[in-house]
Amino acid sequence: MKHYLFYIPFFAGGGAERVAVMLANQFSKNGNDVSFVVNRADGPSKSLLTQNVSLYELNPSTHFSSIFLFSSLLKKVNPDYIHCRLGLCPIIGVLATLPIDMCGKVVIAYDNPYVPNSRIGGRITYYCASLLSRLSRCTVCVSSDILTELRDRFKASSKKLRVIYNPVDLEEINRKSQEPLPESLSEYREEKPFILAVGRLVEQKDYPTLIRAFHRIHREFPHDLVILGQGPLENDIRAFVKKMPLENRVIFPGFLQNPFPVFRAASLFVLSSAFEGFGNVIIEALATGTSVVSTNCPGGPKEILANGKYGKLTPVGDDKALAGAIRFTLKNPLPADILQERAGDFSLDKIASQYESICEDIG
């Protein structure tokens, strides 16, 4: 039995936070001792953490103080491996372990490509990748594009870089997808068809391209477009929908704690992103047997879809090509069992085993 410790800023509702929680839960399920550390213990992903995982809150007054708080905690719990991801956590993790000789226990994960206008913590962690990768045990990249960027642009140590895809909890998805559609989508319980998009309402997701693509085909099909998520651009996106005008065909149910019944009921899932670290939502769609169309953006989508084998890929920002792929896939959906079999390649137990292997193999 090993003691694994996970460190993230807080329990936000993003894919990377859910991945950290899923891995912690799986390692605990496998009989390991698991601790979870956050700067502050709030956010929607907190409810997903099982009671078998010990939770610690640093509550630092500054980023600088978090280094000392984390170092003190590490000396007390003495984990075998320390997994750090998101924001400044990889930097804090390495700095906290330097004076107590634990750098060789640190596993860093990069969940997104470098984005110039992203939060400063993520950008600094990229610029420190060369040093961090050499001081830590291993650097995990959730897609090959991220590995290439870290190696070629930021000069990370190639011998310590590994690609490990994000996992999905197939059992949870299957169980939760059997629940009824939420009240906000009650009109679709009578088999009214719809196309689904899921993600924060931010520039990265490029919803204007999706909406323009939907405008091109909305008279050919009875489907509505359902966009799940919240974000700072919600008012702008709603205004764009009204301008098209498509306000009677595009639905915004907001954030759902359980989106999987909606995935299962959708005729098609579409990802229109300009970039993705990995693209967990694509696997979640595949796991429910729903066909997928995605932009061929930097990051994981093309790897998940095996360069188009499991779903059409289109150029970023090309609404005409995206409309064509949507049109084709609505008429020619892939069999659900083939899609679900592909989702099985990213099962939680398989991915957790890969994390366990790199901890043992790389030093």
Short mmCIF file of C-alpha atoms in Angstrom, two decimals, residues 70-75 82 95-103:
data_model
loop_
_atom_site.label_atom_id
_atom_site.label_comp_id
_atom_site.label_asym_id
_atom_site.label_seq_id
_atom_site.Cartn_x
_atom_site.Cartn_y
_atom_site.Cartn_z
CA PHE A 70 2.33 22.74 2.32
CA SER A 71 5.89 21.84 3.38
CA SER A 72 4.79 21.55 6.99
CA LEU A 73 1.89 19.30 6.03
CA LEU A 74 4.13 17.07 3.91
CA LYS A 75 6.49 16.52 6.82
CA ILE A 82 2.73 13.94 -4.45
CA LEU A 95 9.39 24.52 -3.70
CA ALA A 96 7.72 22.99 -0.64
CA THR A 97 9.57 19.71 -1.12
CA LEU A 98 13.05 21.16 -1.74
CA PRO A 99 14.01 21.79 1.91
CA ILE A 100 12.62 18.44 3.09
CA ASP A 101 14.17 16.34 0.31
CA MET A 102 10.88 15.18 -1.26
CA CYS A 103 11.27 16.51 -4.83
#
